[in-house]
Coordinates of N, CA and C in Angstrom, one line a residue:
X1 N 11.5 62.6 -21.4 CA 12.1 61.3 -21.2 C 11.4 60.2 -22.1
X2 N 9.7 60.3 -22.4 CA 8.9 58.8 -23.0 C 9.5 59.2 -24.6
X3 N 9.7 60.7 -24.9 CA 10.1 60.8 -26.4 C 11.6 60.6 -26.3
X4 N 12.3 60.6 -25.7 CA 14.1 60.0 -26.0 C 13.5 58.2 -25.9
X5 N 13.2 58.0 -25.2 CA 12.9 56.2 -25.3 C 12.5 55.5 -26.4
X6 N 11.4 56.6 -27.1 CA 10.5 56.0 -28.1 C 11.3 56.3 -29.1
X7 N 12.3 57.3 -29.1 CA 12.9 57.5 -30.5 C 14.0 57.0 -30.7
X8 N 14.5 56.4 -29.7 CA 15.5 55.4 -29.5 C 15.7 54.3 -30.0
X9 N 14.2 53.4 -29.8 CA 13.7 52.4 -29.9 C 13.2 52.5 -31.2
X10 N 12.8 53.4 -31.5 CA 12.1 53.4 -33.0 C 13.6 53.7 -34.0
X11 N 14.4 54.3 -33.2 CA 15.4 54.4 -34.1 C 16.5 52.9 -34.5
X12 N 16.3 52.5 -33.6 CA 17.0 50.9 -33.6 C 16.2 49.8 -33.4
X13 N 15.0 49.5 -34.7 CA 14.4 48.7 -33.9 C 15.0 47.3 -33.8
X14 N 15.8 46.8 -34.2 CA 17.1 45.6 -34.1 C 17.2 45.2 -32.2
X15 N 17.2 46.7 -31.5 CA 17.0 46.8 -30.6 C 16.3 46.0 -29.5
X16 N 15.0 46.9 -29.8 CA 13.5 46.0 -29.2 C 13.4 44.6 -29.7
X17 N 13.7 44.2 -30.4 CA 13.6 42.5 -30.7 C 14.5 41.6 -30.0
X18 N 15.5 42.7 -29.9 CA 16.8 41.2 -28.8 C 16.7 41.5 -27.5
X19 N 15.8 42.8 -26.9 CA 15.5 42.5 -25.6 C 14.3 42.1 -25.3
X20 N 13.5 41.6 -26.3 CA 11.7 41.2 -26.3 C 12.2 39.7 -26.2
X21 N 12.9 39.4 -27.5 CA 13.2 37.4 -27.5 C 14.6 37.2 -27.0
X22 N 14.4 37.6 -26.0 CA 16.0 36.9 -25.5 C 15.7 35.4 -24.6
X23 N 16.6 34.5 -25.1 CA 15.8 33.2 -24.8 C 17.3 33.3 -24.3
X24 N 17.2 31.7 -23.3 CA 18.2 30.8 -22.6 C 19.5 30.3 -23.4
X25 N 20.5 30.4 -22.8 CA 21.5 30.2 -23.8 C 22.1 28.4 -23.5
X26 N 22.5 28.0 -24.4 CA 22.6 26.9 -24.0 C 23.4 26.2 -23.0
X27 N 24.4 26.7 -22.1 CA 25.1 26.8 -21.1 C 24.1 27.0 -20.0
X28 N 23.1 27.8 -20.1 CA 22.3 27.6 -18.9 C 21.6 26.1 -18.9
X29 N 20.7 26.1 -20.2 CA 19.8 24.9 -20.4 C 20.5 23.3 -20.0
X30 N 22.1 23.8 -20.2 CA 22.6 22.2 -20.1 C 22.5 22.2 -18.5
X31 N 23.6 23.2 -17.8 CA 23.7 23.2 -16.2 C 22.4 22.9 -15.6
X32 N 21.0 23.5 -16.1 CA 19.9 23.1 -15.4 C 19.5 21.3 -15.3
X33 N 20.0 20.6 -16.7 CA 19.8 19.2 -17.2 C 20.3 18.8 -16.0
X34 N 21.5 19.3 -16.1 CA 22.5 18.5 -15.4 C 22.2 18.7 -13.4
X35 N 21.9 19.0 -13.4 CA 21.3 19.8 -11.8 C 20.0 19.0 -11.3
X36 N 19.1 18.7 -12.3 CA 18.1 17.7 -12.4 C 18.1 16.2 -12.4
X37 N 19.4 16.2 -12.9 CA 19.4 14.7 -12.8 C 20.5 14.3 -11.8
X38 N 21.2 15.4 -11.7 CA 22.4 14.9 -9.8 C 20.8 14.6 -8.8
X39 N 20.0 15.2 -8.8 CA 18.6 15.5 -7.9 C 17.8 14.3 -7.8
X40 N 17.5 13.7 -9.5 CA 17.0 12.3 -9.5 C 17.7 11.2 -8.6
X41 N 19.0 11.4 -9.6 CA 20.2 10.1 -9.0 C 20.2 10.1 -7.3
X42 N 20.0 11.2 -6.6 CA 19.9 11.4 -5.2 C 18.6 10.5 -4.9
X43 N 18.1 10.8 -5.3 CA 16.4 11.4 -4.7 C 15.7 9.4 -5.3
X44 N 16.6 8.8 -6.1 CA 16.0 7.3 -6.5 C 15.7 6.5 -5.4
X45 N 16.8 6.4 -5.0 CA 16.6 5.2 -3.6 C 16.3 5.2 -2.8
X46 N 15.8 6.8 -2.1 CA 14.7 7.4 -1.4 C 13.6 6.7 -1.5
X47 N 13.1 7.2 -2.7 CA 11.6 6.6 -3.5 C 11.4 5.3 -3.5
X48 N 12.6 4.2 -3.9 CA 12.5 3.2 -4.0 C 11.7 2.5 -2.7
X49 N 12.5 3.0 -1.5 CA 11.9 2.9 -0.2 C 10.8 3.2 0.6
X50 N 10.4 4.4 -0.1 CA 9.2 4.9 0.4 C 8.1 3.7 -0.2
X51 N 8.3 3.8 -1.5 CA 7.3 3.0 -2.3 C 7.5 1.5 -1.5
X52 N 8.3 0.6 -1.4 CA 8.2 -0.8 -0.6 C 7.4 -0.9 0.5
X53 N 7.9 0.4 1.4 CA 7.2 1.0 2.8 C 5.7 0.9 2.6
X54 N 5.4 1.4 2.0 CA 4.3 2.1 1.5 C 3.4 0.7 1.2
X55 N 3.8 0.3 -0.1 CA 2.9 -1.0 0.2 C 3.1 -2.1 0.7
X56 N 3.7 -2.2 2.0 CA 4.0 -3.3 2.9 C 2.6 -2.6 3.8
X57 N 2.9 -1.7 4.3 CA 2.2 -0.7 5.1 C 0.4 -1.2 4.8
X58 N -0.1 -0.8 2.9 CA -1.3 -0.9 2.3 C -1.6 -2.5 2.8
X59 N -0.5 -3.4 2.5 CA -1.0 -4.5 2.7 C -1.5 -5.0 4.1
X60 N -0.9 -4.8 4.9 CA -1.1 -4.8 6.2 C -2.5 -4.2 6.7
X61 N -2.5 -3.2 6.4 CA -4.4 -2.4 7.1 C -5.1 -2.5 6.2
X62 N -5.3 -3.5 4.8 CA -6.3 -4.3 4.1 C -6.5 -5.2 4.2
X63 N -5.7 -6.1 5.1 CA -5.8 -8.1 5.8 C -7.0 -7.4 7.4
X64 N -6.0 -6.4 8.0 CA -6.5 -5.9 9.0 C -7.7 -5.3 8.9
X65 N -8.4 -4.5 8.1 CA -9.5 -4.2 7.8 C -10.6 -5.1 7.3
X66 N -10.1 -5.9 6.5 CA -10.8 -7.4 5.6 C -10.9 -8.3 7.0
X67 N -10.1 -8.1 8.1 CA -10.5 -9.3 9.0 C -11.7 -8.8 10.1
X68 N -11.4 -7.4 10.3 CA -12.7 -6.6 10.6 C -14.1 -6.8 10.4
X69 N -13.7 -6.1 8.9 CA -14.8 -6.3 8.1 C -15.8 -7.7 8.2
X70 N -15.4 -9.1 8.2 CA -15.8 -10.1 8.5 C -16.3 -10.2 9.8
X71 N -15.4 -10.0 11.0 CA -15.8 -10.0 12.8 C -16.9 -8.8 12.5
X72 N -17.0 -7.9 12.3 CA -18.2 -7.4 12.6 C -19.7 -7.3 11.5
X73 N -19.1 -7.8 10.6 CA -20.5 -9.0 9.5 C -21.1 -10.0 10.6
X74 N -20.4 -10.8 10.8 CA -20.9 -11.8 11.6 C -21.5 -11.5 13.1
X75 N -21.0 -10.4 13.7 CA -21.8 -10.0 14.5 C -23.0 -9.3 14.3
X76 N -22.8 -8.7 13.7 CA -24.4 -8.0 13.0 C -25.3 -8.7 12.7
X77 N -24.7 -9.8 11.7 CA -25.8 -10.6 11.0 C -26.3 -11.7 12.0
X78 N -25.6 -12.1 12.7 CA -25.5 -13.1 14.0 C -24.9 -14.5 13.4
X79 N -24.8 -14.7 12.0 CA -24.2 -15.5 11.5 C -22.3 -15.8 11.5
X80 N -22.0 -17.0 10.9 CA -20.7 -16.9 10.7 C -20.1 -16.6 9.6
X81 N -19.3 -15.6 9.6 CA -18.2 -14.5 8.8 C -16.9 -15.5 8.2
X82 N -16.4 -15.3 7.2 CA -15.3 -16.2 6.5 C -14.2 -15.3 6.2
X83 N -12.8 -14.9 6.2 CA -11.6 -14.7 5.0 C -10.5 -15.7 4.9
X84 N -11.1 -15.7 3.5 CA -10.8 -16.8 3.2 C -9.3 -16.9 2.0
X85 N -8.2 -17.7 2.0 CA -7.2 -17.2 1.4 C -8.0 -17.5 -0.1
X86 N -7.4 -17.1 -1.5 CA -7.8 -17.8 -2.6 C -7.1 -18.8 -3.1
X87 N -6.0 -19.0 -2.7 CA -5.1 -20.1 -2.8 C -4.9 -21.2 -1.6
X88 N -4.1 -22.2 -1.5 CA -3.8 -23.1 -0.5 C -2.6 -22.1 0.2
X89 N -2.2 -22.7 1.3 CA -1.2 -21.6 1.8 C -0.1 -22.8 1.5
X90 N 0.0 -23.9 1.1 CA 1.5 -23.8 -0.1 C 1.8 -23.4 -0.8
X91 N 0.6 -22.9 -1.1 CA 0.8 -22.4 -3.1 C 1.0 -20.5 -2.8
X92 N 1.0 -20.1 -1.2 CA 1.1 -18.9 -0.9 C 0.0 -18.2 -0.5
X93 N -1.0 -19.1 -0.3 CA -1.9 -18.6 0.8 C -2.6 -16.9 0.4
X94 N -2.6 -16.7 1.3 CA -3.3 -15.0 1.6 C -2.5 -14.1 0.8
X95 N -1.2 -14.4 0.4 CA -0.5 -13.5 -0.5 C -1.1 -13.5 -1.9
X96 N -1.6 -14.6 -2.2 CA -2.7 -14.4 -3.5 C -4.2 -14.1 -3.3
X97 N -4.5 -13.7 -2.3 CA -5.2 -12.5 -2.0 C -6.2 -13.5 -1.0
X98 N -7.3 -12.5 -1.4 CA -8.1 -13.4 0.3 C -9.8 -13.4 -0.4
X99 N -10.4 -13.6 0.5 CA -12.4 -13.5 -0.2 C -12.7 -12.7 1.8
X100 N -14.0 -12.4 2.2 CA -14.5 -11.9 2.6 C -15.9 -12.4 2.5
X101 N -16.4 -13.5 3.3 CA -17.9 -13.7 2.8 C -18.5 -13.7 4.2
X102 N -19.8 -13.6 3.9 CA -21.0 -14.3 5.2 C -21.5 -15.8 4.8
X103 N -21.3 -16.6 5.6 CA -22.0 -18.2 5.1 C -23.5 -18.3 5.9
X104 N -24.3 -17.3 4.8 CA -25.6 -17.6 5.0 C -26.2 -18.9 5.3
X105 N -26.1 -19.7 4.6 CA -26.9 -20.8 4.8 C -25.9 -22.3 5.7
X106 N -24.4 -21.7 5.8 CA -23.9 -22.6 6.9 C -23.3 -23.5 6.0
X107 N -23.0 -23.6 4.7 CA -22.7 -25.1 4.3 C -21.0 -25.0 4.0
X108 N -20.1 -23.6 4.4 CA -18.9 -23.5 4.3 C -18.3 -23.0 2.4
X109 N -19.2 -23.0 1.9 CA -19.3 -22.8 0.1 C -19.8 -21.7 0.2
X110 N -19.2 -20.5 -1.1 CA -19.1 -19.1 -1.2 C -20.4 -19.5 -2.1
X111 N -21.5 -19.2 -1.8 CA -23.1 -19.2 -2.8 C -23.1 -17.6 -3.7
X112 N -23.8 -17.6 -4.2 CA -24.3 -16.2 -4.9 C -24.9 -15.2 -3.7
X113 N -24.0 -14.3 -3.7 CA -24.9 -13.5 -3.1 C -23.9 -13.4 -1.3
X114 N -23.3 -14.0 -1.2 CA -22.3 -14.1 0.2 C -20.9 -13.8 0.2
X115 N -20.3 -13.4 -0.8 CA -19.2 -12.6 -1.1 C -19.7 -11.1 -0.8
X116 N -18.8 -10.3 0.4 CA -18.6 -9.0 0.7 C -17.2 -8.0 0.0
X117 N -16.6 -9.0 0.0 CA -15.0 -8.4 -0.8 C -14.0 -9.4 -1.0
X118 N -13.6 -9.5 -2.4 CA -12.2 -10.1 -2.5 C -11.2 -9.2 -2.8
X119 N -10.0 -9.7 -2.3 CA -8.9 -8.4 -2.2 C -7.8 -9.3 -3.5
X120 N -7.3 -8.9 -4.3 CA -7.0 -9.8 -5.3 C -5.0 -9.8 -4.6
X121 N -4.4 -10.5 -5.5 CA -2.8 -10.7 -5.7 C -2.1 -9.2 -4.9
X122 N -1.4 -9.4 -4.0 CA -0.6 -8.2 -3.9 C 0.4 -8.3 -4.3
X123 N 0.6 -6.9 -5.1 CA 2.2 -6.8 -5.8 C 3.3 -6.5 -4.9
X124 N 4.6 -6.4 -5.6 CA 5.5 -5.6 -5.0 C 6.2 -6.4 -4.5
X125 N 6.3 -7.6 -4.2 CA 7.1 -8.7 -3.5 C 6.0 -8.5 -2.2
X126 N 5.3 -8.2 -2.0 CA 4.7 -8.3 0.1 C 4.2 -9.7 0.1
X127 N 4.4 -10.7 1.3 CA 4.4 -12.2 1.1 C 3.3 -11.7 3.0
X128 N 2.9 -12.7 2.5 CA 1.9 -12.5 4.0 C 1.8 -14.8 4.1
X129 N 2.3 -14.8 5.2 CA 2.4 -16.4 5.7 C 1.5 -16.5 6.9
X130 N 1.0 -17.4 7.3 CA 0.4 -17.3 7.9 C -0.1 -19.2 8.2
X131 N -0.4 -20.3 8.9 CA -1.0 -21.6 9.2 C -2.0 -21.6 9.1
X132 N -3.0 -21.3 8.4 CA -4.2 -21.4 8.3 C -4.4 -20.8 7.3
X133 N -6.0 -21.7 6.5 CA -6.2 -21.1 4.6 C -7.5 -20.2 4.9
X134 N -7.9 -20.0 6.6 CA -9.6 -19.4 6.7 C -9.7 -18.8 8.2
X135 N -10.3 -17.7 8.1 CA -10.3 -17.3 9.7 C -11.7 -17.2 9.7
X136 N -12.5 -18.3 10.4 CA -13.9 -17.8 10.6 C -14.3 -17.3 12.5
X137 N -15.3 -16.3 12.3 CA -15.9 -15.4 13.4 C -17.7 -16.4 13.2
X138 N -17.6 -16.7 14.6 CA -18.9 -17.2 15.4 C -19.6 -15.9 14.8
X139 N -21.0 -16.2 15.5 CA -22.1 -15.4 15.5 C -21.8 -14.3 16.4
X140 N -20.9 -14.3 17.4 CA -20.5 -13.6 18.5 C -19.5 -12.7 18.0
X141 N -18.5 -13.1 16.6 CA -17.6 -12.1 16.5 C -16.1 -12.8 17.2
X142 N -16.2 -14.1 17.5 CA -15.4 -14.8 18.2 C -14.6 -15.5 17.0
X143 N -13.2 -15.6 17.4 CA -12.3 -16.6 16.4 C -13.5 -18.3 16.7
X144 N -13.1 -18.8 15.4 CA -13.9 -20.4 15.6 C -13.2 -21.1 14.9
X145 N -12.1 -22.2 15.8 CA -12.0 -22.3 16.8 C -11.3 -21.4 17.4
X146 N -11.7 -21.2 18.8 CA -11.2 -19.8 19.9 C -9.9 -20.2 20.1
X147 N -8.8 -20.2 19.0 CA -7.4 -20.3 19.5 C -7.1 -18.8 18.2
X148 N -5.7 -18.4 18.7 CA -4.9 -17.2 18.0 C -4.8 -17.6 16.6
X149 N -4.9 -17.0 16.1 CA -4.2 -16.8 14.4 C -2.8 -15.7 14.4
X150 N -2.1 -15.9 13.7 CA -0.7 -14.9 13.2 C -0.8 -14.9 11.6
X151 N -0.9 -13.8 11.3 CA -0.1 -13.5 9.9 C 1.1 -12.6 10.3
X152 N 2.5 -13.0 9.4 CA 3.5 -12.3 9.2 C 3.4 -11.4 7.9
X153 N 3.4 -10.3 7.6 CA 3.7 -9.9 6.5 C 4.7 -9.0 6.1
X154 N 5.7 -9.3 5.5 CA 6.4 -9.1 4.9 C 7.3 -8.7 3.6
X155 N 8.0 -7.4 3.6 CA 8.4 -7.0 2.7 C 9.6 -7.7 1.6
X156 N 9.5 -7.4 0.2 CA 10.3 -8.3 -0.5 C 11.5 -8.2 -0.2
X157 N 12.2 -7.2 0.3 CA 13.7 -6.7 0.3 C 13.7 -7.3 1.9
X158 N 15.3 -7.5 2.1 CA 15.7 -8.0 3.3 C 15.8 -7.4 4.4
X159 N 15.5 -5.8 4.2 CA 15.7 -5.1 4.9 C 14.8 -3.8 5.1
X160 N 13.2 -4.3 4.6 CA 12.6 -4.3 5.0 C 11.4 -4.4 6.4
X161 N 11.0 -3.6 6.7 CA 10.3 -3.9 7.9 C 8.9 -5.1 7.7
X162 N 8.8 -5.5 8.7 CA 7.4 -6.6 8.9 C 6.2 -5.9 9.8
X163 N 5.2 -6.5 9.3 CA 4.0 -6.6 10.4 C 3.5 -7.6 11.2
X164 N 3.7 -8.1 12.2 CA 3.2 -9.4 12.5 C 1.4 -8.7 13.4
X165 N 0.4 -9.4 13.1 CA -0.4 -9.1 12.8 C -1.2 -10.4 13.6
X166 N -1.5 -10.2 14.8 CA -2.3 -11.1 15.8 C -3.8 -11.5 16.1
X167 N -4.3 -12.1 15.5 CA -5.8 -12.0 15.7 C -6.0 -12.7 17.1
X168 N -7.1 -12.1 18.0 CA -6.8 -13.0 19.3 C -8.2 -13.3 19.2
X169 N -8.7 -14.9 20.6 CA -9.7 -15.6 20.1 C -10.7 -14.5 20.2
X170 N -10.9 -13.7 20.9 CA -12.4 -12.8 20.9 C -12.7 -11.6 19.5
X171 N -11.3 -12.3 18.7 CA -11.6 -11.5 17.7 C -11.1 -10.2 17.2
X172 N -10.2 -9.7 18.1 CA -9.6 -8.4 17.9 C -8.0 -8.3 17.6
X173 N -7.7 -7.5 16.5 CA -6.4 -8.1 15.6 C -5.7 -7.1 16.8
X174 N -4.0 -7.4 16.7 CA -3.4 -6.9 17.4 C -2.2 -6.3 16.1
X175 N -1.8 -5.3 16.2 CA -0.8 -5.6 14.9 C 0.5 -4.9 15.9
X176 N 1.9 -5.0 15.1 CA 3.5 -4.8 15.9 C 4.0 -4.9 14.7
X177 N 5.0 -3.3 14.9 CA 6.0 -3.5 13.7 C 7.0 -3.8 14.3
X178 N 8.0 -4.6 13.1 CA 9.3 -5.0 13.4 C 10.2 -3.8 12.4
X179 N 11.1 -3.6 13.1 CA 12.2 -2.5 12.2 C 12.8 -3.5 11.3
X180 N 13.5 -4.6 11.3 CA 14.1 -5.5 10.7 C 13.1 -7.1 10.4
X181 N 13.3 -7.3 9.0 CA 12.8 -9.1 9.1 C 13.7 -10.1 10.0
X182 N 13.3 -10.5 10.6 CA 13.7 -11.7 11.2 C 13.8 -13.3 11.3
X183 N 14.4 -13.7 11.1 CA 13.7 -15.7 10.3 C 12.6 -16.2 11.5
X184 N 12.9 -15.2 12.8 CA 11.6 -16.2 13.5 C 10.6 -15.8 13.2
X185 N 9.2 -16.9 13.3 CA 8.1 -16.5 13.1 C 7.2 -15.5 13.8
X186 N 5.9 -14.6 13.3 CA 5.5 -13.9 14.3 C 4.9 -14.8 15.4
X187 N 4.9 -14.1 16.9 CA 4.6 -14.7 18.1 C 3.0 -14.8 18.1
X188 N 2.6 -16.1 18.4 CA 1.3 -16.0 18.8 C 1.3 -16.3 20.5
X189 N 0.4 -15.3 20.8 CA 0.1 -15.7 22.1 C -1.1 -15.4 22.7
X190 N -1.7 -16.1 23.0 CA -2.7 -16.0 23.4 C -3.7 -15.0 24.3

């Protein structure tokens, strides 16, 4: 049987060549194109969403962790803790990102050496509002002054979900998703 094979093959070798390189014919190559991109076209506005989700989501448990981060600086150090927006909050506040400092020496001014983290511009459309340009924590880890803070944050699309994001006076954030944006503001309460 290996010598009828081998002499077959040796006798035609035209043979062995078109069943060694048999490549894809172009009927397949196009159907596969085309199969790929019905799958994209599907699969876009999926993504689109995940991705908004996604950094609405990032922005939310980095305000929340950055306000952390500060409440328990200031308790450790026994001093008072700062996050602080980098802009005015007309000019959009916390959404152009925030600072993170300890005020060593008390005089309310970011010195050398008292910056812990600044969180720069968040992309993507995420808008974070909020009445206040500073959330400072006592020596205790306490809001000062001991009243509520609210950030809303907010995704760019309308139909997007929110975070409304509660800091209460002893200092412990509360956060609540919304399935839908809403024009009212998030609830503070005490």
């Amino acid at each position: 049987m290996w010598a009828v094979a081998a002499t077959s093959t040796l006798a035609n070798p035209g043979l062995w060549c078109a069943r060694r390189w048999r490549g894809f014919t172009v009927i397949e190559l196009l159907t596969t194109v085309v199969v790929l991109a019905v799958s994209l076209a599907l699969a876009a506005p999926a993504l689109s969403s995940f991705m908004r989700s996604n950094q609405l989501r990032a922005t939310q448990s980095e305000l929340v962790s950055s306000l952390m981060l500060a409440r328990s600086e200031a308790a450790r150090v026994g001093i008072s803790a700062r996050v602080d927006a980098l802009q005015p909050v007309a000019s959009g506040g916390f959404t152009q990102g925030w600072r993170v400092w300890v005020d060593g020496d008390g005089d309310g001014v970011v010195d050398a050496g008292e910056s812990l983290r600044e969180v720069p511009k968040r992309t993507g459309g995420v808008t974070i509002t909020t009445s206040v340009p500073s959330v400072v924590f006592n020596a205790s880890g306490f809001l000062d002054p001991v009243t509520p803070v609210s950030f809303d944050v907010k995704g760019a699309v309308s139909d997007d979900k929110r975070y409304c994001v509660l800091l209460t006076p002893v200092g412990m954030a509360d956060v609540s998703k919304e399935a839908k944006v809403s024009a009212l503001p998030c609830p503070v309460v005490p």
